[in-house]
mmCIF file of C-alpha atoms in Angstrom:
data_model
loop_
_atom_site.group_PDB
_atom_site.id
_atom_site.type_symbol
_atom_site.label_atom_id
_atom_site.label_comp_id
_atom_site.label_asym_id
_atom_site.label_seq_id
_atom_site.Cartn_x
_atom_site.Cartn_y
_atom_site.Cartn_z
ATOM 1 C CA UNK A 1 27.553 -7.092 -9.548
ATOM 2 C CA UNK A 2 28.300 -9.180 -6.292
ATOM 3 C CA UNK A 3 28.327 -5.290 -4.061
ATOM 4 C CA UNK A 4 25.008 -4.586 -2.852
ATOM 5 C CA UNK A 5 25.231 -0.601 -2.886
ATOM 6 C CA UNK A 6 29.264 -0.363 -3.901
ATOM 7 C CA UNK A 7 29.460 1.478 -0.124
ATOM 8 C CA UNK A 8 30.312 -0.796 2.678
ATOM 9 C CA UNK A 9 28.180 1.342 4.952
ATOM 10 C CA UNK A 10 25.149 1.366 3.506
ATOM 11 C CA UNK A 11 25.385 -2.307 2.543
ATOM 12 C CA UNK A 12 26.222 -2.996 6.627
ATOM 13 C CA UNK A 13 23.412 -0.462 7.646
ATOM 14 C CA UNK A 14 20.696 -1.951 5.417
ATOM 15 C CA UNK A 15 21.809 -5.579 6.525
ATOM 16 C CA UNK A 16 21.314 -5.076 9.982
ATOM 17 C CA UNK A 17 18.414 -3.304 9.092
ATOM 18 C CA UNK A 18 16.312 -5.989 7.338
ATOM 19 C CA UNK A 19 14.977 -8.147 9.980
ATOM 20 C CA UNK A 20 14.516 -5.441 11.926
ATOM 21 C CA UNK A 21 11.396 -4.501 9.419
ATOM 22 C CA UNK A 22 10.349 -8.354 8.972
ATOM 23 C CA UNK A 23 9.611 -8.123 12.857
ATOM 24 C CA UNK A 24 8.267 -4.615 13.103
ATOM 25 C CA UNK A 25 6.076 -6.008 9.619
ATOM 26 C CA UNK A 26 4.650 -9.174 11.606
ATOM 27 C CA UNK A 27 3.994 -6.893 14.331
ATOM 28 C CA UNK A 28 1.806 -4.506 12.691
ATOM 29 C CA UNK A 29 -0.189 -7.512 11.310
ATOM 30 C CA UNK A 30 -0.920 -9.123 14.785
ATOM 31 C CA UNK A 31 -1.954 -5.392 16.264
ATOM 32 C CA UNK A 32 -4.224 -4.173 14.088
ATOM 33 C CA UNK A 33 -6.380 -5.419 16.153
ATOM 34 C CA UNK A 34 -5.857 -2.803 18.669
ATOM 35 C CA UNK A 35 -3.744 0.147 17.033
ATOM 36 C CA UNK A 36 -3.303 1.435 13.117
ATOM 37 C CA UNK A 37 -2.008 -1.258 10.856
ATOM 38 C CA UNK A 38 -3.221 -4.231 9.499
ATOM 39 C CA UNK A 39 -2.574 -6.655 6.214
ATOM 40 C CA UNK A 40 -2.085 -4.372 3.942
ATOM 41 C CA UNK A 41 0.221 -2.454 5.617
ATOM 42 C CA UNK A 42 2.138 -5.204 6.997
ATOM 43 C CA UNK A 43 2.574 -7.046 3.799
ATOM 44 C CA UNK A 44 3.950 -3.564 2.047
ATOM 45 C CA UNK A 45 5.971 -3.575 4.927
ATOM 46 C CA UNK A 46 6.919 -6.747 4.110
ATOM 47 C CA UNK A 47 7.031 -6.904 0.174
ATOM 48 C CA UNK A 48 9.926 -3.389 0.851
ATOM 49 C CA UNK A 49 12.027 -5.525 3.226
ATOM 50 C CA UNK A 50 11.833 -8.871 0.828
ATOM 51 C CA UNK A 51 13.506 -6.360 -1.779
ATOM 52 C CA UNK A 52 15.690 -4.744 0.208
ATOM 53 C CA UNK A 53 17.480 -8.133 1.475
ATOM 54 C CA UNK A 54 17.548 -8.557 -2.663
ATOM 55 C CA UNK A 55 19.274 -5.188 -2.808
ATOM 56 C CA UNK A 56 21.671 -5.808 -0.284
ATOM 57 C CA UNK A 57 22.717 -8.870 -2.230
ATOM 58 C CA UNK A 58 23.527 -7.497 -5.256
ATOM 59 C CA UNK A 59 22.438 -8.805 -8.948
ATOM 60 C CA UNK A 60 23.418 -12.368 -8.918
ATOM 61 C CA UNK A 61 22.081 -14.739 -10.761
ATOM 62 C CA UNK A 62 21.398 -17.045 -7.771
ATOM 63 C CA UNK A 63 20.533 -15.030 -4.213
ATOM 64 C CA UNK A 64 21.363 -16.670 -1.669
ATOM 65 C CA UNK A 65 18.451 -15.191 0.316
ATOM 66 C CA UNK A 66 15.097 -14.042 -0.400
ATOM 67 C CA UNK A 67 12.496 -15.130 -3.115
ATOM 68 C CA UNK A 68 12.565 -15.842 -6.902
ATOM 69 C CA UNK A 69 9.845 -14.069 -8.868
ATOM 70 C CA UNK A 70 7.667 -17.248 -9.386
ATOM 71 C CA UNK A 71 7.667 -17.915 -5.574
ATOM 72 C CA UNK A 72 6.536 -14.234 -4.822
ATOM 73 C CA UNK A 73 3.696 -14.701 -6.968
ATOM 74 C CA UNK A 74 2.924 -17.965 -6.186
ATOM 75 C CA UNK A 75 2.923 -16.603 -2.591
ATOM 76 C CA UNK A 76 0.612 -13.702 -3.973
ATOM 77 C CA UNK A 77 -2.264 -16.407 -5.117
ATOM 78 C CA UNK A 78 -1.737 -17.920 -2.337
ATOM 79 C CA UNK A 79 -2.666 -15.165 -0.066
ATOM 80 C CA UNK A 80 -5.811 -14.542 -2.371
ATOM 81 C CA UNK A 81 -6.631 -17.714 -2.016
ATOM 82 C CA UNK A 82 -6.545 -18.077 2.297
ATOM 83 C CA UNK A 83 -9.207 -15.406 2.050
ATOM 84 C CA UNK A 84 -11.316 -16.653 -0.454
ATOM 85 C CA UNK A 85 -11.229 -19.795 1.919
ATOM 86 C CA UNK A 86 -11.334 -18.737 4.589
ATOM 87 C CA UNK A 87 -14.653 -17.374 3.478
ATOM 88 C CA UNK A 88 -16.031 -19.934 1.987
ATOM 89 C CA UNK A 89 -15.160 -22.717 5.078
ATOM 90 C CA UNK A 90 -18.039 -20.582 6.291
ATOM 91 C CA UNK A 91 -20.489 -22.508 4.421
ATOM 92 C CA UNK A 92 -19.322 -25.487 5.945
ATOM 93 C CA UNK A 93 -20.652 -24.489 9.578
ATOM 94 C CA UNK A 94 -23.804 -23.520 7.552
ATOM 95 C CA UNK A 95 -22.697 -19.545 7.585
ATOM 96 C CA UNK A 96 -22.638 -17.187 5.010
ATOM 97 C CA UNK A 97 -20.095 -16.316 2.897
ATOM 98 C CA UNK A 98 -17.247 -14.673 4.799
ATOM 99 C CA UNK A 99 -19.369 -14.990 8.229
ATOM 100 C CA UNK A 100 -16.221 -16.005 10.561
ATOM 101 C CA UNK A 101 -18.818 -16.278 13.258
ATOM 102 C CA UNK A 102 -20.096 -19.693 12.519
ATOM 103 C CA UNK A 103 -16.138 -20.878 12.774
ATOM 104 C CA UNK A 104 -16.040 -23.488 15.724
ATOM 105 C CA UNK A 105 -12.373 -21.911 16.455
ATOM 106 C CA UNK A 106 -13.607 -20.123 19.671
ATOM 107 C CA UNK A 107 -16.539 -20.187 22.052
ATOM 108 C CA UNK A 108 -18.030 -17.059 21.396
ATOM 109 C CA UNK A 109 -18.875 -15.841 18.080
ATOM 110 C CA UNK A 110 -17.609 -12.344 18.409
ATOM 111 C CA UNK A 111 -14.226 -14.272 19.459
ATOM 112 C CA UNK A 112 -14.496 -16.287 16.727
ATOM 113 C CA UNK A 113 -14.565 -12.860 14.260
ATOM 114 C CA UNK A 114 -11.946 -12.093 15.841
ATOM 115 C CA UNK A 115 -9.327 -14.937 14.724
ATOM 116 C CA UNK A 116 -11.386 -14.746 11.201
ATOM 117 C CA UNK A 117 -9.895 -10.709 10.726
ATOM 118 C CA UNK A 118 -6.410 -12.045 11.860
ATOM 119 C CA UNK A 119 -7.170 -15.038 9.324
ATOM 120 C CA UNK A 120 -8.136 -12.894 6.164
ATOM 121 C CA UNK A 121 -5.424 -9.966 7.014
ATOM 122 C CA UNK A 122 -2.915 -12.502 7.045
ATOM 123 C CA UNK A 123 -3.719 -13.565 3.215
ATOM 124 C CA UNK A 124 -3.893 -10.192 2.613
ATOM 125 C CA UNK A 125 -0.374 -9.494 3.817
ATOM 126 C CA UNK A 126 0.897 -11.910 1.704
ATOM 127 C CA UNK A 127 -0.655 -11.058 -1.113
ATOM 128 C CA UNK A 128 0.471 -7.627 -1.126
ATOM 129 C CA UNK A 129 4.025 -9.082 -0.393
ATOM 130 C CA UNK A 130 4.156 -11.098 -3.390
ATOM 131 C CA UNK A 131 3.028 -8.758 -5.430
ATOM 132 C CA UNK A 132 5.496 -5.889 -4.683
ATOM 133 C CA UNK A 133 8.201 -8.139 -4.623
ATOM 134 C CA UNK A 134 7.221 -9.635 -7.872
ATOM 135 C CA UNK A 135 7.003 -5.639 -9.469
ATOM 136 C CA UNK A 136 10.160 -4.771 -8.015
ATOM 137 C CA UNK A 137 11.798 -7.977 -9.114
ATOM 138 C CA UNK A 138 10.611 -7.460 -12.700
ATOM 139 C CA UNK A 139 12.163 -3.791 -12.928
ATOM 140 C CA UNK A 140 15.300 -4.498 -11.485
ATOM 141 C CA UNK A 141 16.119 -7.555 -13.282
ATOM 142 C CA UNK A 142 18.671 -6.880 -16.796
ATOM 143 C CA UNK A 143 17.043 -6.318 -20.277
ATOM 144 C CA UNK A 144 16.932 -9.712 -21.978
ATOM 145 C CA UNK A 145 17.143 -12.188 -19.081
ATOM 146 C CA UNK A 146 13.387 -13.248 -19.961
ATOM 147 C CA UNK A 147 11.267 -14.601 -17.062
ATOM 148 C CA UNK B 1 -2.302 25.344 14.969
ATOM 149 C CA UNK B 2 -4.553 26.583 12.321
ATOM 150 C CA UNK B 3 -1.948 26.707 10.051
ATOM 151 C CA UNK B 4 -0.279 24.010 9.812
ATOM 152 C CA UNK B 5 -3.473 22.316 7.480
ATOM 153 C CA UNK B 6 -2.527 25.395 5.057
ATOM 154 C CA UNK B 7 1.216 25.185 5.401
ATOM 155 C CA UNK B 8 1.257 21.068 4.792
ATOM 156 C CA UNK B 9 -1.211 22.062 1.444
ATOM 157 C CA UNK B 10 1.340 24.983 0.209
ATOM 158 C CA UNK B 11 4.775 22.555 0.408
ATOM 159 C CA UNK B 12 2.578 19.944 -1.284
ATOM 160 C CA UNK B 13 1.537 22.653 -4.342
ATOM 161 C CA UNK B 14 5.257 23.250 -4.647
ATOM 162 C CA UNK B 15 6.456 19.954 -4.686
ATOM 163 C CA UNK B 16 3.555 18.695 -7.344
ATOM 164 C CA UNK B 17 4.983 21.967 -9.544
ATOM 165 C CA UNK B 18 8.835 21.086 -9.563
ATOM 166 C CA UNK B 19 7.945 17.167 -10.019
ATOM 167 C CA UNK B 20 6.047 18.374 -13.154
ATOM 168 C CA UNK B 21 8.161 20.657 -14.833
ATOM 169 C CA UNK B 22 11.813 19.757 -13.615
ATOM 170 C CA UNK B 23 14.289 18.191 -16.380
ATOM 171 C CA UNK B 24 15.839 15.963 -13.886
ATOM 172 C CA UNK B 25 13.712 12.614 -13.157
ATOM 173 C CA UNK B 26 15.676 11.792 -9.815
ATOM 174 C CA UNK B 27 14.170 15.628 -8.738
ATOM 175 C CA UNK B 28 10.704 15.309 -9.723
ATOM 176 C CA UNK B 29 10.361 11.254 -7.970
ATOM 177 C CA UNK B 30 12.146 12.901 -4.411
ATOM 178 C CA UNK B 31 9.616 15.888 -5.170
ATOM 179 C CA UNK B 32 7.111 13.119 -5.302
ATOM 180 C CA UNK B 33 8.025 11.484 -2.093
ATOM 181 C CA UNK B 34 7.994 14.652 -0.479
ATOM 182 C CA UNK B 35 4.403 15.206 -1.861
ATOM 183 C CA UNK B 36 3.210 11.093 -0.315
ATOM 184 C CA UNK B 37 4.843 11.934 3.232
ATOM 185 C CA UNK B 38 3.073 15.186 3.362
ATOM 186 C CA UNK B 39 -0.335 14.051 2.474
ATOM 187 C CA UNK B 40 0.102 11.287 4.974
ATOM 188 C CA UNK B 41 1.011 13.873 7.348
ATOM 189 C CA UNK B 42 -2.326 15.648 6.402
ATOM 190 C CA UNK B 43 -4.262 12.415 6.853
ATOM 191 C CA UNK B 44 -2.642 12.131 10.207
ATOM 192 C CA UNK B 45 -3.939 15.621 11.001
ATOM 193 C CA UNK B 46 -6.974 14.653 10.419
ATOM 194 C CA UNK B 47 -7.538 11.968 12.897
ATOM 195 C CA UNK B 48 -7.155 9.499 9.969
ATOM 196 C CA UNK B 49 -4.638 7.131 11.030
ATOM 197 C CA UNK B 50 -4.857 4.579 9.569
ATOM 198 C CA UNK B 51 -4.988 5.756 6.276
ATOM 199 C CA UNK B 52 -1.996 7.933 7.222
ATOM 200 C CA UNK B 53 0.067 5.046 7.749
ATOM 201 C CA UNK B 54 -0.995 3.296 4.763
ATOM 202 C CA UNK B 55 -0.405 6.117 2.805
ATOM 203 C CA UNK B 56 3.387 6.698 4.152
ATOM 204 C CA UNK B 57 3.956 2.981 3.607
ATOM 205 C CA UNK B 58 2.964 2.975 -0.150
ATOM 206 C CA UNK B 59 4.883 6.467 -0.310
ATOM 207 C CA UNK B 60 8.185 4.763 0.274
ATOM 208 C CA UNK B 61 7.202 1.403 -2.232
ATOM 209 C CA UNK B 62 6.102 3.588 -4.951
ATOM 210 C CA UNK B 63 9.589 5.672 -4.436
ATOM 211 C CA UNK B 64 11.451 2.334 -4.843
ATOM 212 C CA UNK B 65 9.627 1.432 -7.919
ATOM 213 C CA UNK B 66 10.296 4.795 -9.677
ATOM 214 C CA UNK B 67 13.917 4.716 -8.770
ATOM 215 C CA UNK B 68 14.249 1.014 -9.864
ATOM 216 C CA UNK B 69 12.841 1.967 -13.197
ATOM 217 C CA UNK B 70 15.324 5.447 -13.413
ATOM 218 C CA UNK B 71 17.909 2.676 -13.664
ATOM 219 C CA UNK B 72 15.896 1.595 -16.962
ATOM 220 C CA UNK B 73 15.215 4.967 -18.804
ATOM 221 C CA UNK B 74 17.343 7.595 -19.603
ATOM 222 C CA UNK B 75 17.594 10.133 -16.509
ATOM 223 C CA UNK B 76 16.527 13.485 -18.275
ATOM 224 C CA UNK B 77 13.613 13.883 -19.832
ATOM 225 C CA UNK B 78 13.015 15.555 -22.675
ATOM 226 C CA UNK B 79 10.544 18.069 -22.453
ATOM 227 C CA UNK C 1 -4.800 28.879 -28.735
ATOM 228 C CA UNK C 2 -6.033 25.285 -27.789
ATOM 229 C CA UNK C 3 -3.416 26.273 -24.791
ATOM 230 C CA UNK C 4 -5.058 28.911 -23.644
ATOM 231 C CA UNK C 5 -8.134 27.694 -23.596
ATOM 232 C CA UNK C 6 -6.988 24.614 -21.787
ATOM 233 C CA UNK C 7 -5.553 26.793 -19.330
ATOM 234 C CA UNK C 8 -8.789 28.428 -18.735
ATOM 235 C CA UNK C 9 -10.955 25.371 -18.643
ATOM 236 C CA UNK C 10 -8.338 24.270 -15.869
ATOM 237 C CA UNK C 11 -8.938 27.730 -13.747
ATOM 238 C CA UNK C 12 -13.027 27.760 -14.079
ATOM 239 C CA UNK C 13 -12.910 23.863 -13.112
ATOM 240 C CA UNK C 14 -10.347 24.696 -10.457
ATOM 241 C CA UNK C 15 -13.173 27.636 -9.112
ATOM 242 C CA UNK C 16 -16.178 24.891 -9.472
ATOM 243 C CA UNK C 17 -14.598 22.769 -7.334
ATOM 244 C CA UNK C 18 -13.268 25.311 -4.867
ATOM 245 C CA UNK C 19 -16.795 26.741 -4.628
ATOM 246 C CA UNK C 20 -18.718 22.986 -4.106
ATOM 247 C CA UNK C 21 -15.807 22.277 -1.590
ATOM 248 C CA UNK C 22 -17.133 25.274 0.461
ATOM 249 C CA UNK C 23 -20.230 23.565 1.428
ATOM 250 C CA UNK C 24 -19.054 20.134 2.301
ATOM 251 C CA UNK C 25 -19.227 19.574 6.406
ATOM 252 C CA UNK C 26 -16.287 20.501 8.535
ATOM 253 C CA UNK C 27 -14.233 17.650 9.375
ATOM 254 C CA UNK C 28 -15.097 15.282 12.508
ATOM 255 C CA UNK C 29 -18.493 16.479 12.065
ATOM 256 C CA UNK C 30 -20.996 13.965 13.676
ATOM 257 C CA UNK C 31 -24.445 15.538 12.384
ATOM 258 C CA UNK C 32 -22.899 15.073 8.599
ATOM 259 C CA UNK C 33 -25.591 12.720 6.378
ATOM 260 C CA UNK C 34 -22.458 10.462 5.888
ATOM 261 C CA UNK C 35 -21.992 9.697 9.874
ATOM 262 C CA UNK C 36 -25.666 9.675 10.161
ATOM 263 C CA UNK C 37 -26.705 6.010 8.590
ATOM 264 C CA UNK C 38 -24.847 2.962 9.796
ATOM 265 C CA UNK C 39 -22.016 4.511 11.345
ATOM 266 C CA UNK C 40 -23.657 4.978 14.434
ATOM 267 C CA UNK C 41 -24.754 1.286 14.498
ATOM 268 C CA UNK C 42 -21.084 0.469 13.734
ATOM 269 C CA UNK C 43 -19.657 2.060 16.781
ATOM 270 C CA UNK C 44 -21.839 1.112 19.272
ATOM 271 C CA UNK C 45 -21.975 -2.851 18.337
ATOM 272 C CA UNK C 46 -18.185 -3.581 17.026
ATOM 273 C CA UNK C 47 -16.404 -4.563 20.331
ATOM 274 C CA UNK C 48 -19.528 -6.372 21.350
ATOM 275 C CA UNK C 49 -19.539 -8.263 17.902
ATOM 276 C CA UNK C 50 -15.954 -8.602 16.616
ATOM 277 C CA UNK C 51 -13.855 -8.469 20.119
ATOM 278 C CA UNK C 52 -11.721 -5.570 18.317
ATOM 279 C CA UNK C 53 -11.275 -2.348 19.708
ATOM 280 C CA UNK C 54 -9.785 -1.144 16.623
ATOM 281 C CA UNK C 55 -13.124 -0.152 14.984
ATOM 282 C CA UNK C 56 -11.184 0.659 11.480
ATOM 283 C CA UNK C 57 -9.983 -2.981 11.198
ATOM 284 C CA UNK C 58 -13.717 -4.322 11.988
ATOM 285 C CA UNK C 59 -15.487 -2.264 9.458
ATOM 286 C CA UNK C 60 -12.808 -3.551 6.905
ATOM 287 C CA UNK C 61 -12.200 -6.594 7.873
ATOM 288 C CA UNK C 62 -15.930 -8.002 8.733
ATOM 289 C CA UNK C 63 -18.468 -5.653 7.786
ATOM 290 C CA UNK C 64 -17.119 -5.100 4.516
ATOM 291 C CA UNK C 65 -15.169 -8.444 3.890
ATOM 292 C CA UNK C 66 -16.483 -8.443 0.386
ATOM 293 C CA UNK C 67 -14.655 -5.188 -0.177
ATOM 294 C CA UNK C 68 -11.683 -6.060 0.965
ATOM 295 C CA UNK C 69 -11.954 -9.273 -0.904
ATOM 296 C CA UNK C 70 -12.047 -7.604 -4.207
ATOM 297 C CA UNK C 71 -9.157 -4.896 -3.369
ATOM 298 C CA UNK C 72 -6.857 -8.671 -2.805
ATOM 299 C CA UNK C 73 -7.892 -10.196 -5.651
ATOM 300 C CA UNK C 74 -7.274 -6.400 -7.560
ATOM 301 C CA UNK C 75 -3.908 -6.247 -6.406
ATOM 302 C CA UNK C 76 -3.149 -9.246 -7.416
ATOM 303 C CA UNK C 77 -4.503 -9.548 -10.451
ATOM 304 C CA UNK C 78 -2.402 -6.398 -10.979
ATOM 305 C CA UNK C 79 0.530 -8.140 -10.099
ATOM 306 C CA UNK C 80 -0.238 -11.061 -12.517
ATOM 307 C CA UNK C 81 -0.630 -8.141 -15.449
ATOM 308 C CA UNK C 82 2.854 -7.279 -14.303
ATOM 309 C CA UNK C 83 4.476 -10.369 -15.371
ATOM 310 C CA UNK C 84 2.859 -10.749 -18.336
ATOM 311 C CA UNK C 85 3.763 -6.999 -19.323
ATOM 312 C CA UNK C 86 7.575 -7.148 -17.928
ATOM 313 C CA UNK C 87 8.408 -10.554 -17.689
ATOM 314 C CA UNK C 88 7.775 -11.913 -21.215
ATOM 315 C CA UNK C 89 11.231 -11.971 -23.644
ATOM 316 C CA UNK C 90 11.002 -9.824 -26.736
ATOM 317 C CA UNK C 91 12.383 -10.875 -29.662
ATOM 318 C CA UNK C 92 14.497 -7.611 -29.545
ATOM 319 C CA UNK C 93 15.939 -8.030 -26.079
ATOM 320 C CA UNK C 94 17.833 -11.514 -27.450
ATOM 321 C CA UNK C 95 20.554 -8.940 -29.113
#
């Protein structure tokens, strides 16, 4: 099945569409600082545009684009994992756990928190990107081709 | 004003009714979607932003998944 | 007959709940006992300690890291579940 949606115009609309979300996703990571939005939302964001470049692309056995299943989990632990150390390279600066303040990456603390909430939201978003990619991946893909 | 609150509630009773009792799976996940972008209309409402937004957002996902798995099952159910 | 009566368990538990949400505080309401213990502390230190205006993305993100840490590692452990529920081949699926 090489046609995406078997109509040229939604397969043309959703193409120009994609990056469109990427951007819009990375943007409503880096301003939830100052407006609604944040990691979780961005990575869904992200995670809906990851499939829908895999939708546009048809079922082939090789995309030419996008993730594989193992990568968007991979990516998944990975995100876990950049907040888990994030918080604990708080002990390091003799902090508590997930106390961004002690970070020596600004010269205020409360500037410092700061970068730490971009830090942690950012493994969030990828978490949550992995992991709907990964669920959508596993329904969509045919009965039998195993994992 | 006041009843908008009300009117947002009534469509979502609706909805919740047809996705539970209609034959047709495609019917009941759209009247589910319709249910999702009304609560996060509600949340919105009620000053609650953020979790509006995060509620439309994982409104549309879960509509995705559902439809990727009508593809899977048979399109009528049973009962 | 064990219709029926479900049907009426679902109506008086419907009522109960109609009836307790009666006396819960009107929305936005700042004398509430839920606004009344930290929040207050919340929204008069968070730009001076976190340099974020948005106060929802403080109190999630810094205040209460650890909860957010454990709604992550939820999701995806969730995720992980996933695979092993979907992604395994069946015996069955090889015809």
């Amino acid at each position: 099945m090489r046609k995406g949606f078997g109509s040229i115009v939604l397969d043309v609309a959703f193409r120009h569409l994609a990056p469109f979300m990427i951007l819009y996703a990375v943007y409503v990571l880096v301003h939830g600082h100052y407006g609604p939005g944040g990691g979780f939302q961005a990575g869904a964001m992200l995670g809906l545009a990851l499939c829908l470049v895999q939708l546009v692309q048809g079922h082939d056995a090789k995309p030419k684009w996008g993730l594989g299943m193992t990568a968007g989990l991979v990516l998944a632990c990975v995100g876990a994992l950049i907040y888990v150390g994030i918080g604990l390279a708080a002990f390091v600066w003799s902090g508590n756990f997930l106390d961004y303040g002690v970070l020596p990456i600004a010269a205020i603390p409360a500037e410092a928190r700061a970068l730490g909430i971009l830090g942690i939201e950012s493994g969030v978003t990828l978490g949550v990107m992995g992991v709907i990619f990964v669920i959508f991946d596993l329904l969509t893909r045919d009965k039998g081709q195993g994992a | 004003m006041e009843l908008v609150q009300p009117a947002f509630l009534l469509v979502q009773l609706v909805a919740a009714l047809i996705a539970l009792n209609h034959r047709d799976l495609m019917v009941a996940v759209i009247m589910f979607a319709a249910f999702s972008f009304c609560s996060a209309l509600l949340f919105t409402l009620m000053d609650a932003v953020d979790v509006g937004f995060t509620e439309a957002i994982v409104g549309a996902a879960t509509t995705l998944f559902y439809i990727a798995v009508l593809y899977r099952v048979k399109r009528r159910s049973s009962a | 007959m064990i219709k029926k009566a479900t049907v009426v368990v679902l109506i008086l538990v419907g009522l109960l709940f109609s009836y307790v949400a009666l006396s819960l505080p009107p929305t936005g309401d700042h004398e509430a006992p839920a606004a009344l213990h930290v929040s207050p502390r919340y929204i008069e230190k968070a730009y001076e300690e976190t340099k974020t205006p948005n106060m929802v993305c403080a109190v999630l993100a810094d205040y209460r890291s650890y909860d957010t840490l454990g709604e992550t590692v939820v999701i995806v452990v969730a995720g992980i579940a996933t695979v092993f529920i979907l992604g395994v081949r069946r015996p069955s699926d090889e015809a």
